[in-house]
PDB file of C-alpha atoms and ligand atoms in Angstrom:
ATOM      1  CA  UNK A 442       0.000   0.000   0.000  1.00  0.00           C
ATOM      2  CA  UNK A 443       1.158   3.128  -1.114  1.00  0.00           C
ATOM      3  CA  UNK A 444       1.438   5.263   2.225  1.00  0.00           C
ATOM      4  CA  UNK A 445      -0.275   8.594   2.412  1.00  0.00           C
ATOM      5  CA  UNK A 446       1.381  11.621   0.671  1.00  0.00           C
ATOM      6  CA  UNK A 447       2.406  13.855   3.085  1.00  0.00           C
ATOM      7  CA  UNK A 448       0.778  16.957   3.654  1.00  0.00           C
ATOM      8  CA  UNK A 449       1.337  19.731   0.968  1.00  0.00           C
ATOM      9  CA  UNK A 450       3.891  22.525   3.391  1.00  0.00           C
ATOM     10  CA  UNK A 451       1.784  25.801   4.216  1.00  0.00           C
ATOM     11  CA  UNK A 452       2.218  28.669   1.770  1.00  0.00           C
ATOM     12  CA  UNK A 453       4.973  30.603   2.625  1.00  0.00           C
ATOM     13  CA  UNK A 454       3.667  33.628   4.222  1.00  0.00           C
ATOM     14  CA  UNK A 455       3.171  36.720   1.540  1.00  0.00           C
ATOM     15  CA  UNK A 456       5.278  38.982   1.250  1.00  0.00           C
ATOM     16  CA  UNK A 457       4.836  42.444   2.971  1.00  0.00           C
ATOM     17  CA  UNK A 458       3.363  45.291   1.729  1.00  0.00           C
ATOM     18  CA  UNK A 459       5.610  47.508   2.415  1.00  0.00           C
ATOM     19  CA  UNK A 460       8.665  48.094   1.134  1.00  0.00           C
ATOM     20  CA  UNK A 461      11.811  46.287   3.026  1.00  0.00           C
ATOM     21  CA  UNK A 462      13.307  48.908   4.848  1.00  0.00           C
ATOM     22  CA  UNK A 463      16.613  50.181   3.336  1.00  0.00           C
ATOM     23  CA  UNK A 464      20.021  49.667   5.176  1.00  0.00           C
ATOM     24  CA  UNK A 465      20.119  52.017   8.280  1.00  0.00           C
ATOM     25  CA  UNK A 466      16.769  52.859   9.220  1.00  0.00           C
ATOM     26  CA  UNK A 467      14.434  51.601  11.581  1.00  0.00           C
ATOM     27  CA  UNK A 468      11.807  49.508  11.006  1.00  0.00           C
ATOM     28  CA  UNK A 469       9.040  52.489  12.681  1.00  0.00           C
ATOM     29  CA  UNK A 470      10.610  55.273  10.800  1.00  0.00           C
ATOM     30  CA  UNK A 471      10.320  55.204   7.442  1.00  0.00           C
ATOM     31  CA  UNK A 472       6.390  55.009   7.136  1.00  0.00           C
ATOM     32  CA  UNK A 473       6.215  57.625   9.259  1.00  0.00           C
ATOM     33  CA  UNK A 474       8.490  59.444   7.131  1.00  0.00           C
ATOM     34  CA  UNK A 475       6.585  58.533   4.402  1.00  0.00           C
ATOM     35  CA  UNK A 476       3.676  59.520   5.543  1.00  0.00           C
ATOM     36  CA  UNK A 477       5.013  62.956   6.348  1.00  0.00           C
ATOM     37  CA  UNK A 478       6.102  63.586   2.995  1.00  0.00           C
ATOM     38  CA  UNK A 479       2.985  62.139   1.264  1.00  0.00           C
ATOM     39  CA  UNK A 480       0.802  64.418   3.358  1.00  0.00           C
ATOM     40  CA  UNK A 481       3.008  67.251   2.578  1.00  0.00           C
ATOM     41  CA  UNK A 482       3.413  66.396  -1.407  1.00  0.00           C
ATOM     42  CA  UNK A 483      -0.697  66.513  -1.397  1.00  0.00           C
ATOM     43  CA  UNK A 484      -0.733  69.385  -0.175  1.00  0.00           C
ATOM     44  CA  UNK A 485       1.540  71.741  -2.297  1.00  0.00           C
ATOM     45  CA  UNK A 486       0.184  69.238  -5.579  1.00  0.00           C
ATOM     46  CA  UNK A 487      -3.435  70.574  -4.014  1.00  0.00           C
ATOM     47  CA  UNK A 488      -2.174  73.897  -3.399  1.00  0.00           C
ATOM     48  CA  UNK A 489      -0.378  74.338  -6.771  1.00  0.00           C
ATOM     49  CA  UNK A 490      -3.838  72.840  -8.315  1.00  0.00           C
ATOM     50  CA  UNK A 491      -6.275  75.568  -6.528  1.00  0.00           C
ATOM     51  CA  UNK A 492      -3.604  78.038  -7.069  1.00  0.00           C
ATOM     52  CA  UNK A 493      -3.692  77.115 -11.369  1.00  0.00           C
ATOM     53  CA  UNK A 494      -7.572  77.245 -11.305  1.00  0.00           C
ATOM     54  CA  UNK A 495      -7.755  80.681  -9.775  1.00  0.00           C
ATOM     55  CA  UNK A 496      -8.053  80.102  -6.042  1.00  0.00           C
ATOM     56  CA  UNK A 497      -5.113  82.462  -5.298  1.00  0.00           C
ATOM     57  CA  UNK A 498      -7.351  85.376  -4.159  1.00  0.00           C
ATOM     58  CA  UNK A 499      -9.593  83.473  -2.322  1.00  0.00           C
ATOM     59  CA  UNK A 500      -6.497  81.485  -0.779  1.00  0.00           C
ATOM     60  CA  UNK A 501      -5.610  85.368   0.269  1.00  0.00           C
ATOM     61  CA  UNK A 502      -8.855  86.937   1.208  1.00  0.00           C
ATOM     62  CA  UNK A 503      -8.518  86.409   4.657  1.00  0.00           C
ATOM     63  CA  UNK A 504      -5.235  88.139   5.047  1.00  0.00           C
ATOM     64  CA  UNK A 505      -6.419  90.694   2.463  1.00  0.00           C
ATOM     65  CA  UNK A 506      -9.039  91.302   4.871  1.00  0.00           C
ATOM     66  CA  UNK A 507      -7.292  92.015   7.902  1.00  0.00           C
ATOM     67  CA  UNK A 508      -4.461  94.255   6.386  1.00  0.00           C
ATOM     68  CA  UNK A 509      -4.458  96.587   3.187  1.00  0.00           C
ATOM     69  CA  UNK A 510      -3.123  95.034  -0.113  1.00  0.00           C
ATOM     70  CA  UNK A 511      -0.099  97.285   0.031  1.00  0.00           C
ATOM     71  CA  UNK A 512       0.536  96.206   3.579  1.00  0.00           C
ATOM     72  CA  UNK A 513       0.758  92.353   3.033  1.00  0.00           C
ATOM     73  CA  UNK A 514       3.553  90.571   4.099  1.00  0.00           C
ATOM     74  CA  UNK A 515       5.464  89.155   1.148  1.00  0.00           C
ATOM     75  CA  UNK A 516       5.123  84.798   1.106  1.00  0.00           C
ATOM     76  CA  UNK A 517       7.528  82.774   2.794  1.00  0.00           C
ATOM     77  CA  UNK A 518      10.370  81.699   0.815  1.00  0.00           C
ATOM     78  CA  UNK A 519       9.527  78.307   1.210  1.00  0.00           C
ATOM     79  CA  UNK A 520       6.017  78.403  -0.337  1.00  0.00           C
ATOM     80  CA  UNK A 521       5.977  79.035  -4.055  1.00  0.00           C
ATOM     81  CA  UNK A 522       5.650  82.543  -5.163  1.00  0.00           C
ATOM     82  CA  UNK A 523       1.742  82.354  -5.890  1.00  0.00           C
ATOM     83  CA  UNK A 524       1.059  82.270  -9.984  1.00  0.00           C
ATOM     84  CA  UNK A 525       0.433  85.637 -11.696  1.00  0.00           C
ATOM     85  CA  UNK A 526      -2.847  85.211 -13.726  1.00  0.00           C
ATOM     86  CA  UNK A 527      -2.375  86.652 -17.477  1.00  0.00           C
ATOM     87  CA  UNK A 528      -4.744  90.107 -17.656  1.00  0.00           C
ATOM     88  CA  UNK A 529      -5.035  90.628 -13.766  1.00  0.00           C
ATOM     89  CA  UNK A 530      -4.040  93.610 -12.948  1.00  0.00           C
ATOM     90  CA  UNK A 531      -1.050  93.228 -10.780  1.00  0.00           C
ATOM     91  CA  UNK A 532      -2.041  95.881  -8.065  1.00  0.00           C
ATOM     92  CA  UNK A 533      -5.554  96.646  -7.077  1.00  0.00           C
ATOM     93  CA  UNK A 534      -7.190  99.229  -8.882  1.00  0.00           C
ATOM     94  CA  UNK A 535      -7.149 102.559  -6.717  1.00  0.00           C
ATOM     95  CA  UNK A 536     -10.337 104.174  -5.484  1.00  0.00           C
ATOM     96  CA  UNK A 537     -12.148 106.128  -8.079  1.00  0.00           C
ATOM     97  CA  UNK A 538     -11.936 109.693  -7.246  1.00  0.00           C
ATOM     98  CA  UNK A 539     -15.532 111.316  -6.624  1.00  0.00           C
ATOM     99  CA  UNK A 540     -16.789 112.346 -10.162  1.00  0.00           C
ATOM    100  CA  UNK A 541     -16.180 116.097 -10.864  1.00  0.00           C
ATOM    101  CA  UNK A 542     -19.435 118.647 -11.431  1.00  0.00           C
ATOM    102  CA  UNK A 543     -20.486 119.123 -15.026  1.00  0.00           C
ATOM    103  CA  UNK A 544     -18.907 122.644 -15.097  1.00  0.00           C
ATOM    104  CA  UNK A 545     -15.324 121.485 -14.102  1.00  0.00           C
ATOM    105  CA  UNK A 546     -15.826 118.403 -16.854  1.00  0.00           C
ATOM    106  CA  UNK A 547     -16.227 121.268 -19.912  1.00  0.00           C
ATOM    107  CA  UNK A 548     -13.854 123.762 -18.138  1.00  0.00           C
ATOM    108  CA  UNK A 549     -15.892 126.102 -16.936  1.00  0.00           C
ATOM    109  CA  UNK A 550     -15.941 127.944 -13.222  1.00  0.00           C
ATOM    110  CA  UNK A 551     -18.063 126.599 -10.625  1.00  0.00           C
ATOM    111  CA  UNK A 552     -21.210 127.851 -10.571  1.00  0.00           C
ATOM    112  CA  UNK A 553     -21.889 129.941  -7.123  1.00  0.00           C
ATOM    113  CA  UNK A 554     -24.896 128.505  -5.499  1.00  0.00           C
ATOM    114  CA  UNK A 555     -27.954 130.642  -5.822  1.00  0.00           C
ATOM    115  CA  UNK A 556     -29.724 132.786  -4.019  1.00  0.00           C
ATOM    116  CA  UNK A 557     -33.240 133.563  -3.598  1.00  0.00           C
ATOM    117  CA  UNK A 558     -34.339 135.761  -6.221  1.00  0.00           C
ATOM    118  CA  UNK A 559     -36.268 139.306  -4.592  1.00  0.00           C
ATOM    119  CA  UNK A 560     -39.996 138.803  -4.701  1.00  0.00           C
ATOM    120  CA  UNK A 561     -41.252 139.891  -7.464  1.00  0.00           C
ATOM    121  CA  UNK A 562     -38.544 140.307  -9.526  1.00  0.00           C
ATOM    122  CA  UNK A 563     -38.900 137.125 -11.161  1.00  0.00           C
ATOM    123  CA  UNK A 564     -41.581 138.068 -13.404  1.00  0.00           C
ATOM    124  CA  UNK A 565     -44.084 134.943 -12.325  1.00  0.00           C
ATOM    125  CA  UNK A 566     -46.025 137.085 -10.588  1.00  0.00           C
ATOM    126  CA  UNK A 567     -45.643 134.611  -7.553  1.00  0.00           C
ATOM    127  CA  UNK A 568     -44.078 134.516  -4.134  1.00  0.00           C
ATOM    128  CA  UNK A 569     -40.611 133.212  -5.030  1.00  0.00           C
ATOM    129  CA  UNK A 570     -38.801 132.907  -1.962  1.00  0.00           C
ATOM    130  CA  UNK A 571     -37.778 130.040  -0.412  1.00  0.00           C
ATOM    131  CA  UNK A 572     -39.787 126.843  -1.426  1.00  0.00           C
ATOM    132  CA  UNK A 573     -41.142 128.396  -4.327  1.00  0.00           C
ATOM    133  CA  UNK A 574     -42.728 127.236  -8.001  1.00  0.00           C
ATOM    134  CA  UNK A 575     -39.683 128.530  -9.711  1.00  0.00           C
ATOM    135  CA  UNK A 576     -37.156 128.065  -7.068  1.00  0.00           C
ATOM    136  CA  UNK A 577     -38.215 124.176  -6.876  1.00  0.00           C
ATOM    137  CA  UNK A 578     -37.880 124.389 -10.796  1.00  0.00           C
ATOM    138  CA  UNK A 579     -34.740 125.918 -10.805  1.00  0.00           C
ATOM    139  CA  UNK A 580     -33.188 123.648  -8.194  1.00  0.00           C
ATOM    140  CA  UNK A 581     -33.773 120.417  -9.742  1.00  0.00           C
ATOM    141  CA  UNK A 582     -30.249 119.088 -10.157  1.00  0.00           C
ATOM    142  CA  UNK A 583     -30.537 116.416 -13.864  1.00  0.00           C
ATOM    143  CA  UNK A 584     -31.467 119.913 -15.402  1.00  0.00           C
ATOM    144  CA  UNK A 585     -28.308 121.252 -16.960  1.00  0.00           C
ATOM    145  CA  UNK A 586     -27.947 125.041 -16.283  1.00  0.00           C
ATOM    146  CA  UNK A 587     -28.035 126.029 -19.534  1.00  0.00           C
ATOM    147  CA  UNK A 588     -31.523 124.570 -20.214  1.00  0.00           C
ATOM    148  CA  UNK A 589     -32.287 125.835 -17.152  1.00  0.00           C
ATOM    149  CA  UNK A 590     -31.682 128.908 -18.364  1.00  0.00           C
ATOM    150  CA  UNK A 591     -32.921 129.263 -21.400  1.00  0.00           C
ATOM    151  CA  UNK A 592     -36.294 127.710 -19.927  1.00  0.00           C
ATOM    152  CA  UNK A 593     -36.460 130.513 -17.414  1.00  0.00           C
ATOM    153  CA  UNK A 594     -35.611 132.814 -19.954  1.00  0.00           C
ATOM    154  CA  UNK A 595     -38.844 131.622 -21.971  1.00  0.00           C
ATOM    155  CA  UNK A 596     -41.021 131.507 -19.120  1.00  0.00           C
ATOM    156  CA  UNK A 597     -40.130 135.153 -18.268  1.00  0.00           C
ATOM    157  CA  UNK A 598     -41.382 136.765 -21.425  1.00  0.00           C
ATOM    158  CA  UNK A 599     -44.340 134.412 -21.906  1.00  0.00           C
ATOM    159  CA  UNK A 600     -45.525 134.825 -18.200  1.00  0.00           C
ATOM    160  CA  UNK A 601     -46.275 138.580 -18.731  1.00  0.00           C
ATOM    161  CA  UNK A 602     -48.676 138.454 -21.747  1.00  0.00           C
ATOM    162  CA  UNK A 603     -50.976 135.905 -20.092  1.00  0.00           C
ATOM    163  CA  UNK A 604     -51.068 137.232 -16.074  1.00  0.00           C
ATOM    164  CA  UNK A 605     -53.000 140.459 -14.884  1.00  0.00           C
ATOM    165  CA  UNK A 606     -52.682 142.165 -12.105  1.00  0.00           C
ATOM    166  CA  UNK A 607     -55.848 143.280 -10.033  1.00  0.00           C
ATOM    167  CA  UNK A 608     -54.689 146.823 -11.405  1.00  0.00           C
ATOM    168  CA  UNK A 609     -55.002 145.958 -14.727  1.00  0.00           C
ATOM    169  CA  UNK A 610     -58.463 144.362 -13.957  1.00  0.00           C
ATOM    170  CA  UNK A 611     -59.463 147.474 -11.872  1.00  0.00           C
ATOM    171  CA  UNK A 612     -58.650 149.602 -14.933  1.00  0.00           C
ATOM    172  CA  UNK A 613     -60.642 147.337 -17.184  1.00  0.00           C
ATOM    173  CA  UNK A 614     -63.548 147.394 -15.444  1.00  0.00           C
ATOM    174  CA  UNK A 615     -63.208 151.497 -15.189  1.00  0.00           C
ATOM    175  CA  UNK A 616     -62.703 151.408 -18.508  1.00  0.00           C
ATOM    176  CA  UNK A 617     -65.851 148.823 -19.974  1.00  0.00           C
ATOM    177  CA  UNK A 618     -67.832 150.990 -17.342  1.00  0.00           C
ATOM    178  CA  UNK A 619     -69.136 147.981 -15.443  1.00  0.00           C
ATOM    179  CA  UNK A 620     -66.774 148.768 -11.911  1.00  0.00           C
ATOM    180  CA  UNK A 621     -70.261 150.377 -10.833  1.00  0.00           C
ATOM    181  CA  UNK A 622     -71.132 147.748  -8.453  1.00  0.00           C
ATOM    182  CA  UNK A 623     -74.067 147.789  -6.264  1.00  0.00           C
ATOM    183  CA  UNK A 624     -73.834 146.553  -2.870  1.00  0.00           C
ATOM    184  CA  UNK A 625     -77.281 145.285  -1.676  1.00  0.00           C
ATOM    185  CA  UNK A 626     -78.043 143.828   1.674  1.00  0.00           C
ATOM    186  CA  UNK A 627     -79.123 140.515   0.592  1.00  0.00           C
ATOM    187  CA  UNK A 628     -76.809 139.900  -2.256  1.00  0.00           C
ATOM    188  CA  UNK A 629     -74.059 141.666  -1.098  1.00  0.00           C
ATOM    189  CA  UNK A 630     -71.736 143.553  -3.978  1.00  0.00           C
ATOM    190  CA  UNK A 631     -73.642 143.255  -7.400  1.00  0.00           C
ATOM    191  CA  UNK A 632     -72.005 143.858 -10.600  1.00  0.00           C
ATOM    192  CA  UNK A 633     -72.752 143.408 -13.831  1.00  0.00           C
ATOM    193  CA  UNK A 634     -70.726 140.896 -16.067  1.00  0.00           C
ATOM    194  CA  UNK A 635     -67.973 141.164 -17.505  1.00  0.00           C
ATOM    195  CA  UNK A 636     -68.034 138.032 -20.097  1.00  0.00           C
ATOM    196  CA  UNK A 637     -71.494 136.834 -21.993  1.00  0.00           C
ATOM    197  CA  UNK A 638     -71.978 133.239 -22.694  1.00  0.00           C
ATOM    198  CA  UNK A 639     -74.178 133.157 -26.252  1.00  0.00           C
ATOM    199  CA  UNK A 640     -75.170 130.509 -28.451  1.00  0.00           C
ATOM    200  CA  UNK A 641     -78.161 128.874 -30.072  1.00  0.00           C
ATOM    201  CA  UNK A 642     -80.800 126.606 -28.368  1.00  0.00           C
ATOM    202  CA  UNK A 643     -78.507 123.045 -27.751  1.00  0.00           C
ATOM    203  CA  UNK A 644     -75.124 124.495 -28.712  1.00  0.00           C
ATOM    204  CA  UNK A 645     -73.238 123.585 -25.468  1.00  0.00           C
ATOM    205  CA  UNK A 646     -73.415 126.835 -23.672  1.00  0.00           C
ATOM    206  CA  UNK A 647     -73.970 124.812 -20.512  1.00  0.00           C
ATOM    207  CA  UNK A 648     -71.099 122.801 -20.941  1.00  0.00           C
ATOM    208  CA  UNK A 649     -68.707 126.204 -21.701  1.00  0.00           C
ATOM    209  CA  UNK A 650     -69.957 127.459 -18.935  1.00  0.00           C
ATOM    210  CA  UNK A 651     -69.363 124.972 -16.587  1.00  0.00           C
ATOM    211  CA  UNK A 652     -65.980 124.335 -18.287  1.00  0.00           C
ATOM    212  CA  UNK A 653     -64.926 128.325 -17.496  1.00  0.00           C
ATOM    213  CA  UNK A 654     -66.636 127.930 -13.998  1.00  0.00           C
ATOM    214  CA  UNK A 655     -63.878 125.825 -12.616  1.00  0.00           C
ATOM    215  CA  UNK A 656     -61.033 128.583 -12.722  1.00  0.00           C
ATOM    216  CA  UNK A 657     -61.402 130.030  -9.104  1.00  0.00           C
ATOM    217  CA  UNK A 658     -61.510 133.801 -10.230  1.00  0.00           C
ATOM    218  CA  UNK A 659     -64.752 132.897 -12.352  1.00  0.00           C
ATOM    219  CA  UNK A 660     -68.036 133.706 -10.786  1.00  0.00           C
ATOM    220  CA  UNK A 661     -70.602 132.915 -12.438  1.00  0.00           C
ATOM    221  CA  UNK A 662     -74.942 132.764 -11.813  1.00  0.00           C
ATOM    222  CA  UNK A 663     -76.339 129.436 -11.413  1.00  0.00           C
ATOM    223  CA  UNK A 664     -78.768 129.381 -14.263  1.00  0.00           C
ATOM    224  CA  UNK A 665     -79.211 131.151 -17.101  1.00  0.00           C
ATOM    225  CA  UNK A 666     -80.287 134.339 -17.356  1.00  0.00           C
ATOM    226  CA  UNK A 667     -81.798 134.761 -20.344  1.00  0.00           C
ATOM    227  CA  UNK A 668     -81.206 138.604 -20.250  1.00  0.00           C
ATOM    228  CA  UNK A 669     -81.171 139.463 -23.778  1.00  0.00           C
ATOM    229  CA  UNK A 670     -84.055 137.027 -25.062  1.00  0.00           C
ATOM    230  CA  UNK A 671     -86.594 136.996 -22.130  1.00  0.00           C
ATOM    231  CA  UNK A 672     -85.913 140.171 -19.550  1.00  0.00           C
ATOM    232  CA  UNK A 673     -84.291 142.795 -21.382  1.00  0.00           C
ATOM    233  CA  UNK A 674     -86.928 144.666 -20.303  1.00  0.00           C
ATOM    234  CA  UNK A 675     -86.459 144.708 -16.311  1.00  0.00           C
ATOM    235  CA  UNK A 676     -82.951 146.802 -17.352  1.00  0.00           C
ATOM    236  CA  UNK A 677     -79.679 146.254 -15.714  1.00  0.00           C
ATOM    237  CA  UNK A 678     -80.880 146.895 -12.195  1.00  0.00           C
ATOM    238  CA  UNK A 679     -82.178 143.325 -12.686  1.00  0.00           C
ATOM    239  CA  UNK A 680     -79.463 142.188 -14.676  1.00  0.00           C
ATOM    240  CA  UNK A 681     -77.148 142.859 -11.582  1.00  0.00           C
TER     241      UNK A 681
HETATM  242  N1  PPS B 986     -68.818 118.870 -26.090  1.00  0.00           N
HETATM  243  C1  PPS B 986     -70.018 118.494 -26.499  1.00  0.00           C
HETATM  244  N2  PPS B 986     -70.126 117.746 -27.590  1.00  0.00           N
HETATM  245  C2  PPS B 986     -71.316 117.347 -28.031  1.00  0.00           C
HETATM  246  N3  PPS B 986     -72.454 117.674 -27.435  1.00  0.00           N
HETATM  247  C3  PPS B 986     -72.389 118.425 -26.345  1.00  0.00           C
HETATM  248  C4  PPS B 986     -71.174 118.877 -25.819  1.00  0.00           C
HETATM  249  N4  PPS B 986     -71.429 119.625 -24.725  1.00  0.00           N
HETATM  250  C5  PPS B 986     -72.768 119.637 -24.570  1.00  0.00           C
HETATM  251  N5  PPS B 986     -73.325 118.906 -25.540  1.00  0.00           N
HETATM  252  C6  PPS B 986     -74.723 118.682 -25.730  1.00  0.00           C
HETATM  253  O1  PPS B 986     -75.368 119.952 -25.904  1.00  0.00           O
HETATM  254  C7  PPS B 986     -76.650 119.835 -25.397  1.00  0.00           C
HETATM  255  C8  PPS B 986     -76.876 120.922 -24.421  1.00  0.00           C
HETATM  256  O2  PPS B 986     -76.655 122.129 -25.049  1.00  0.00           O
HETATM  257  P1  PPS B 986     -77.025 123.453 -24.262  1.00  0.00           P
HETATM  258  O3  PPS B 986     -76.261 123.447 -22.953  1.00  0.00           O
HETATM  259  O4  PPS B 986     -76.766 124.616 -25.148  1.00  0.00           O
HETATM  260  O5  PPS B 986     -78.552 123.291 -23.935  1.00  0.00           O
HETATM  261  S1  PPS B 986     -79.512 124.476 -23.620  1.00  0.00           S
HETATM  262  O6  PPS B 986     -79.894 124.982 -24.947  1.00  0.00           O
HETATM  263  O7  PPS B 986     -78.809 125.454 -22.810  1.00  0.00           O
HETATM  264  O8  PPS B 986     -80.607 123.844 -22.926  1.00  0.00           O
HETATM  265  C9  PPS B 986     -76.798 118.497 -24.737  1.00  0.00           C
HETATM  266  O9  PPS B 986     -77.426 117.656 -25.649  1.00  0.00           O
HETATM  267  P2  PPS B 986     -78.745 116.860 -25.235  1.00  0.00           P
HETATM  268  O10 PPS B 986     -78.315 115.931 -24.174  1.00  0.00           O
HETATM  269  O11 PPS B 986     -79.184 116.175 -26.490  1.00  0.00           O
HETATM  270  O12 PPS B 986     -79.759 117.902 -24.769  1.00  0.00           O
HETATM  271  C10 PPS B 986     -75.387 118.101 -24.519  1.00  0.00           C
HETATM  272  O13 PPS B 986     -75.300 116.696 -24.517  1.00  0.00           O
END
């Protein structure tokens, strides 16, 4: 009988991982060693990465934020100089100065700030002190003062032809002979018109009438009259 084989020898155990250690060094330091330098090789390959896509100013933003730019302490000489990015510009760009007034931009003298013109000397006709029409007008600051001007200019000589004094009207009325007013007890002062509304049977009188009776210096009677068609004859003493 053929006798058992003998057992097959166990697998000679496999071979380590690591690296045998060289000549001269312990067997605990060199992974630690490697280790070190691993960690450290990540990190500059990781830094140089971040640095290549960009990162640079965000790597700096917190020491940018607690000193100025100009104040920065240059890198360590053992870190890389940090890559300069092609178009940055290499030093921040410097405050823009606050823009000049229009008049200093086209070489002109700064305009002295204005005063109040006298009352009455403005030619509106109006109060134009302090908070006034034209004053508000004249201060509005996108209006260049040219147009400002020129506008003003316009307004003064088209202001006259269209405004009347209470003298003037006091002289009309002298003159049309209808400042005779009558002063009554129930009616108080009566006077006699100075503007007729006439016009056919449905021409719109009403509506004319009603139009001029919203200006605030228009009086005007209620109904109408009918003066000329129906009481002529009661004279002007009823016309009042
Ligand atoms: N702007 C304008 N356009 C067209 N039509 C207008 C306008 N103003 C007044 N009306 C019409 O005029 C009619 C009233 O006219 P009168 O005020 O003259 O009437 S009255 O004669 O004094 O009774 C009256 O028409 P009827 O409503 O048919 O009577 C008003 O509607």
């Amino acid at each position: 009988m053929a006798p058992w084989p003998a057992p097959p020898p166990p697998p000679p155990p496999p071979p380590s991982l690591a690296a045998p250690p060289p000549p001269g060094v312990s067997a605990k330091g060199p992974p630690a060693r490697k280790l070190l330098f691993m960690c450290t090789l990540s990190l500059s390959v990781t830094y140089l990465c971040y640095s290549l896509l960009g990162g640079s100013g965000s790597l700096q933003f917190p020491l940018a934020l607690q000193e100025p730019p100009g104040a920065a302490e240059p890198p360590p000489p053992s870190l890389p100089p940090p890559p300069v990015r092609l178009g940055a510009p290499s030093q921040p760009p410097a405050p823009r100065p606050p823009p000049p007034p229009d008049n200093a931009s086209r070489g002109e003298p700064p305009e002295p700030p204005r005063q109040p013109a006298a009352p009455g000397a403005d030619g509106w006709g109006l109060a134009s002190g302090s908070g006034g029409a034209r004053d508000a007008w004249l201060r509005t600051p996108l209006t260049p003062g040219e147009m400002v001007t020129a506008q003003s200019a316009l307004l003064e000589r088209e202001v006259p032809e269209s405004s009347t004094t209470d003298e003037e009207l006091a002289g009309r009325r002298a003159a049309n002979g209808s400042g005779n007013a009558v002063s009554t007890p129930d009616y108080g002062e009566k006077k006699l018109p100075q503007a007729l509304i006439i016009g056919v049977k449905k021409g719109g009188t009403r509506a004319l009438l009603e139009a001029i009776r919203v200006h605030p210096d228009v009086r005007a009677v209620g109904v109408e009259p009918h003066f000329f068609d129906r009481n002529y004859e009661k004279g002007l003493e009823w016309y009042r």
